[in-house]
mmCIF file of C-alpha atoms in Angstrom:
data_model
loop_
_atom_site.group_PDB
_atom_site.id
_atom_site.type_symbol
_atom_site.label_atom_id
_atom_site.label_comp_id
_atom_site.label_asym_id
_atom_site.label_seq_id
_atom_site.Cartn_x
_atom_site.Cartn_y
_atom_site.Cartn_z
ATOM 1 C CA THR A 162 85.140 -43.264 -233.936
ATOM 2 C CA THR A 163 87.489 -45.972 -232.791
ATOM 3 C CA ILE A 164 88.384 -46.839 -229.221
ATOM 4 C CA LEU A 165 91.060 -49.239 -228.090
ATOM 5 C CA LEU A 166 89.804 -51.608 -225.428
ATOM 6 C CA PRO A 167 92.116 -51.840 -222.406
ATOM 7 C CA ASN A 168 92.862 -55.573 -222.444
ATOM 8 C CA LYS A 169 95.754 -57.676 -223.543
ATOM 9 C CA ASN A 170 94.217 -58.569 -226.837
ATOM 10 C CA ALA A 171 93.056 -55.065 -227.707
ATOM 11 C CA SER A 172 90.795 -54.824 -230.661
ATOM 12 C CA VAL A 173 89.296 -51.882 -232.465
ATOM 13 C CA CYS A 174 85.587 -51.187 -232.025
ATOM 14 C CA ASN A 175 83.252 -48.643 -233.563
ATOM 15 C CA PHE A 176 80.822 -46.903 -231.213
ATOM 16 C CA SER A 177 77.919 -44.586 -231.870
ATOM 17 C CA GLN A 178 77.808 -41.111 -230.296
ATOM 18 C CA MET A 179 75.357 -42.332 -227.626
ATOM 19 C CA GLN A 180 77.575 -45.293 -226.718
ATOM 20 C CA ARG A 181 80.635 -43.002 -226.473
ATOM 21 C CA GLU A 182 78.795 -40.674 -224.082
ATOM 22 C CA GLN A 183 77.725 -43.646 -221.940
ATOM 23 C CA ILE A 184 81.286 -44.980 -221.830
ATOM 24 C CA GLN A 185 82.552 -41.545 -220.827
ATOM 25 C CA MET A 186 79.938 -41.282 -218.058
ATOM 26 C CA ASP A 187 80.732 -44.783 -216.759
ATOM 27 C CA ALA A 188 84.462 -44.074 -216.834
ATOM 28 C CA ILE A 189 84.216 -41.020 -214.563
ATOM 29 C CA PRO A 190 85.023 -42.071 -210.996
ATOM 30 C CA SER A 191 82.725 -40.805 -208.281
ATOM 31 C CA ASN A 192 83.980 -37.597 -206.727
ATOM 32 C CA ILE A 193 85.013 -38.113 -203.101
ATOM 33 C CA TYR A 194 84.507 -34.428 -202.285
ATOM 34 C CA GLU A 195 80.907 -34.526 -203.546
ATOM 35 C CA LYS A 196 80.228 -37.651 -201.451
ATOM 36 C CA SER A 197 81.650 -35.942 -198.377
ATOM 37 C CA VAL A 198 79.545 -32.812 -198.911
ATOM 38 C CA ALA A 199 76.438 -34.909 -199.547
ATOM 39 C CA THR A 200 76.997 -36.893 -196.335
ATOM 40 C CA THR A 201 77.547 -33.727 -194.295
ATOM 41 C CA SER A 202 74.500 -32.069 -195.843
ATOM 42 C CA LYS A 203 72.416 -35.173 -195.211
ATOM 43 C CA MET A 204 73.441 -35.119 -191.538
ATOM 44 C CA HIS A 205 72.402 -31.505 -191.144
ATOM 45 C CA MET A 206 69.237 -31.971 -193.169
ATOM 46 C CA THR A 207 68.311 -34.797 -190.812
ATOM 47 C CA ILE A 208 68.939 -32.758 -187.663
ATOM 48 C CA GLU A 209 67.176 -29.797 -189.258
ATOM 49 C CA SER A 210 64.128 -31.868 -190.123
ATOM 50 C CA VAL A 211 63.977 -33.257 -186.572
ATOM 51 C CA ILE A 212 64.229 -29.728 -185.138
ATOM 52 C CA ARG A 213 61.495 -28.493 -187.459
ATOM 53 C CA GLU A 214 59.246 -31.425 -186.585
ATOM 54 C CA TYR A 215 59.886 -30.986 -182.846
ATOM 55 C CA PHE A 216 59.102 -27.258 -182.977
ATOM 56 C CA SER A 217 55.987 -27.863 -185.036
ATOM 57 C CA ALA A 218 54.781 -30.257 -182.320
ATOM 58 C CA ILE A 219 55.035 -27.405 -179.805
ATOM 59 C CA ASP A 220 52.082 -25.732 -181.471
ATOM 60 C CA GLY A 221 50.308 -23.779 -178.743
ATOM 61 C CA THR A 222 48.021 -26.552 -177.541
ATOM 62 C CA ARG A 223 48.405 -27.947 -174.054
ATOM 63 C CA LYS A 224 49.754 -31.472 -174.202
ATOM 64 C CA ASP A 225 51.624 -34.088 -172.265
ATOM 65 C CA PHE A 226 55.348 -34.508 -172.903
ATOM 66 C CA SER A 227 54.840 -38.174 -173.805
ATOM 67 C CA SER A 228 53.317 -37.051 -177.129
ATOM 68 C CA VAL A 229 56.670 -35.550 -178.227
ATOM 69 C CA ARG A 230 59.095 -37.748 -176.296
ATOM 70 C CA HIS A 231 60.118 -39.661 -179.449
ATOM 71 C CA LEU A 232 61.054 -36.354 -181.124
ATOM 72 C CA PHE A 233 62.945 -35.181 -178.024
ATOM 73 C CA ASP A 234 64.881 -38.465 -177.985
ATOM 74 C CA ALA A 235 65.655 -38.134 -181.718
ATOM 75 C CA LEU A 236 66.890 -34.568 -181.225
ATOM 76 C CA TYR A 237 68.891 -34.675 -177.988
ATOM 77 C CA HIS A 238 71.838 -37.000 -177.379
ATOM 78 C CA ASP A 239 71.769 -39.135 -174.221
ATOM 79 C CA ASP A 240 74.699 -37.078 -172.850
ATOM 80 C CA PHE A 241 73.127 -33.722 -173.819
ATOM 81 C CA ILE A 242 73.890 -30.670 -171.715
ATOM 82 C CA LEU A 243 72.711 -27.096 -172.083
ATOM 83 C CA VAL A 244 74.926 -24.211 -171.005
ATOM 84 C CA LEU A 245 72.929 -21.087 -170.130
ATOM 85 C CA GLU A 246 74.096 -17.495 -170.582
ATOM 86 C CA ASP A 247 75.132 -17.250 -166.916
ATOM 87 C CA GLY A 248 77.229 -20.451 -167.168
ATOM 88 C CA THR A 249 74.696 -22.701 -165.462
ATOM 89 C CA ILE A 250 74.769 -26.211 -166.870
ATOM 90 C CA ARG A 251 71.502 -28.081 -167.399
ATOM 91 C CA THR A 252 71.341 -31.812 -168.046
ATOM 92 C CA ARG A 253 69.176 -33.629 -170.565
ATOM 93 C CA ASP A 254 66.664 -34.377 -167.784
ATOM 94 C CA ASP A 255 66.547 -30.679 -166.836
ATOM 95 C CA THR A 256 65.948 -29.802 -170.490
ATOM 96 C CA ARG A 257 63.203 -32.433 -170.744
ATOM 97 C CA SER A 258 61.493 -30.980 -167.638
ATOM 98 C CA MET A 259 61.742 -27.463 -169.052
ATOM 99 C CA HIS A 260 60.198 -28.586 -172.347
ATOM 100 C CA ALA A 261 57.462 -30.520 -170.518
ATOM 101 C CA GLY A 262 56.633 -27.260 -168.714
ATOM 102 C CA TYR A 263 56.379 -25.410 -172.020
ATOM 103 C CA LEU A 264 54.047 -28.093 -173.394
ATOM 104 C CA SER A 265 51.812 -28.088 -170.310
ATOM 105 C CA LYS A 266 51.465 -24.283 -170.570
ATOM 106 C CA GLY A 267 50.405 -24.547 -174.198
ATOM 107 C CA SER A 268 53.521 -22.836 -175.506
ATOM 108 C CA GLU A 269 54.192 -22.319 -179.174
ATOM 109 C CA ALA A 270 57.687 -22.679 -180.639
ATOM 110 C CA THR A 271 58.562 -20.870 -183.851
ATOM 111 C CA LEU A 272 61.860 -21.534 -185.613
ATOM 112 C CA ILE A 273 63.439 -18.212 -186.612
ATOM 113 C CA HIS A 274 66.575 -19.626 -188.206
ATOM 114 C CA PHE A 275 68.652 -22.761 -188.583
ATOM 115 C CA ARG A 276 72.228 -22.344 -189.801
ATOM 116 C CA LYS A 277 75.141 -24.692 -190.168
ATOM 117 C CA ILE A 278 78.080 -22.649 -188.863
ATOM 118 C CA ALA A 279 80.793 -25.318 -188.689
ATOM 119 C CA LEU A 280 81.289 -28.988 -189.249
ATOM 120 C CA GLY A 281 79.149 -30.612 -186.553
ATOM 121 C CA CYS A 282 77.818 -27.291 -185.272
ATOM 122 C CA ILE A 283 74.506 -25.521 -185.890
ATOM 123 C CA ASP A 284 73.085 -22.159 -184.880
ATOM 124 C CA VAL A 285 69.378 -22.193 -184.024
ATOM 125 C CA LYS A 286 67.203 -19.248 -183.068
ATOM 126 C CA PHE A 287 63.590 -19.720 -182.034
ATOM 127 C CA LEU A 288 60.688 -18.062 -180.286
ATOM 128 C CA ILE A 289 58.870 -19.633 -177.317
ATOM 129 C CA GLU A 290 55.625 -17.963 -176.379
ATOM 130 C CA ASN A 291 52.634 -18.659 -174.182
ATOM 131 C CA GLU A 292 50.263 -16.658 -171.959
ATOM 132 C CA LEU A 293 53.052 -15.888 -169.481
ATOM 133 C CA GLU A 294 56.182 -15.448 -171.560
ATOM 134 C CA TYR A 295 57.625 -14.407 -174.889
ATOM 135 C CA ASN A 296 61.267 -15.461 -175.253
ATOM 136 C CA ILE A 297 63.608 -15.472 -178.189
ATOM 137 C CA VAL A 298 66.236 -18.151 -177.586
ATOM 138 C CA HIS A 299 69.491 -18.434 -179.509
ATOM 139 C CA VAL A 300 71.433 -21.689 -179.106
ATOM 140 C CA VAL A 301 74.530 -23.101 -180.781
ATOM 141 C CA TYR A 302 74.397 -26.898 -180.789
ATOM 142 C CA SER A 303 77.308 -29.286 -181.217
ATOM 143 C CA ILE A 304 76.118 -32.338 -183.117
ATOM 144 C CA ARG A 305 77.190 -35.913 -182.448
ATOM 145 C CA ASN A 306 75.631 -38.942 -184.125
ATOM 146 C CA ASN A 307 72.960 -36.722 -185.707
ATOM 147 C CA ARG A 308 71.757 -35.451 -182.336
ATOM 148 C CA ALA A 309 72.490 -32.363 -180.266
ATOM 149 C CA GLN A 310 75.117 -33.141 -177.650
ATOM 150 C CA VAL A 311 75.916 -29.688 -176.280
ATOM 151 C CA GLY A 312 73.792 -26.571 -176.513
ATOM 152 C CA VAL A 313 75.176 -23.160 -175.598
ATOM 153 C CA VAL A 314 72.607 -20.394 -175.142
ATOM 154 C CA ASN A 315 73.994 -17.271 -176.795
ATOM 155 C CA ASP A 316 73.359 -13.586 -176.424
ATOM 156 C CA SER A 317 76.026 -12.113 -178.697
ATOM 157 C CA LEU A 318 78.163 -12.736 -181.749
ATOM 158 C CA SER A 319 81.231 -13.326 -179.592
ATOM 159 C CA SER A 320 79.501 -16.088 -177.638
ATOM 160 C CA ILE A 321 78.392 -17.711 -180.920
ATOM 161 C CA MET A 322 81.978 -17.661 -182.193
ATOM 162 C CA LYS A 323 83.240 -19.020 -178.867
ATOM 163 C CA ALA A 324 80.729 -21.888 -179.013
ATOM 164 C CA ARG A 325 81.642 -22.570 -182.643
ATOM 165 C CA CYS A 326 85.354 -22.696 -181.858
ATOM 166 C CA ALA A 327 84.702 -24.961 -178.866
ATOM 167 C CA SER A 328 82.699 -27.260 -181.142
ATOM 168 C CA ASP A 329 85.521 -27.376 -183.708
ATOM 169 C CA PHE A 330 88.099 -28.046 -180.975
ATOM 170 C CA HIS A 331 86.116 -30.825 -179.316
ATOM 171 C CA MET A 332 85.216 -32.437 -182.610
ATOM 172 C CA TRP A 333 88.882 -33.199 -183.214
ATOM 173 C CA SER A 334 89.774 -34.142 -179.646
ATOM 174 C CA VAL A 335 89.050 -37.346 -177.815
ATOM 175 C CA GLY A 336 86.772 -37.586 -174.808
ATOM 176 C CA LYS A 337 83.851 -35.650 -173.439
ATOM 177 C CA TYR A 338 83.442 -31.910 -173.279
ATOM 178 C CA GLN A 339 85.073 -30.571 -170.138
ATOM 179 C CA LYS A 340 84.805 -26.821 -170.357
ATOM 180 C CA TYR A 341 82.083 -25.052 -172.271
ATOM 181 C CA ILE A 342 82.563 -21.347 -171.695
#
């Protein structure tokens, strides 16, 4: 097989089948779409792995919050807020206190599902149980810089869709979240 080389002084060269296949592979430009999907998947894999590690640390043994603080910090953005079903807004410090309470009671967290529902938005359902309570919690998180920035506790499909749409809207707008529900 002959191939013309793309220079001014083109000459004819003979290549073996293996060399032709290598040239063809090298000539294929990297696919921008595949890179974009890989980057997005990597982001969600990272947040998913942090969530899984954090929940596995809440394993039913009584412990001090300081033992999981590094995971909490990796999971929750500095500006994190949590919007409860009744519209109450909890800050990152409130969330940290709530989680410290779960740890001191010897709670166990079990991840039920983790789903990417939009670009920069995940749906997480988990079980928190201890001697005093058994709660299934369903939260839609908006992700910023690989950490949860806004969490909206959900009780229905419509509230999940509302949180997803709010995430999509705020992802493309400038500034902080102003209205969550």
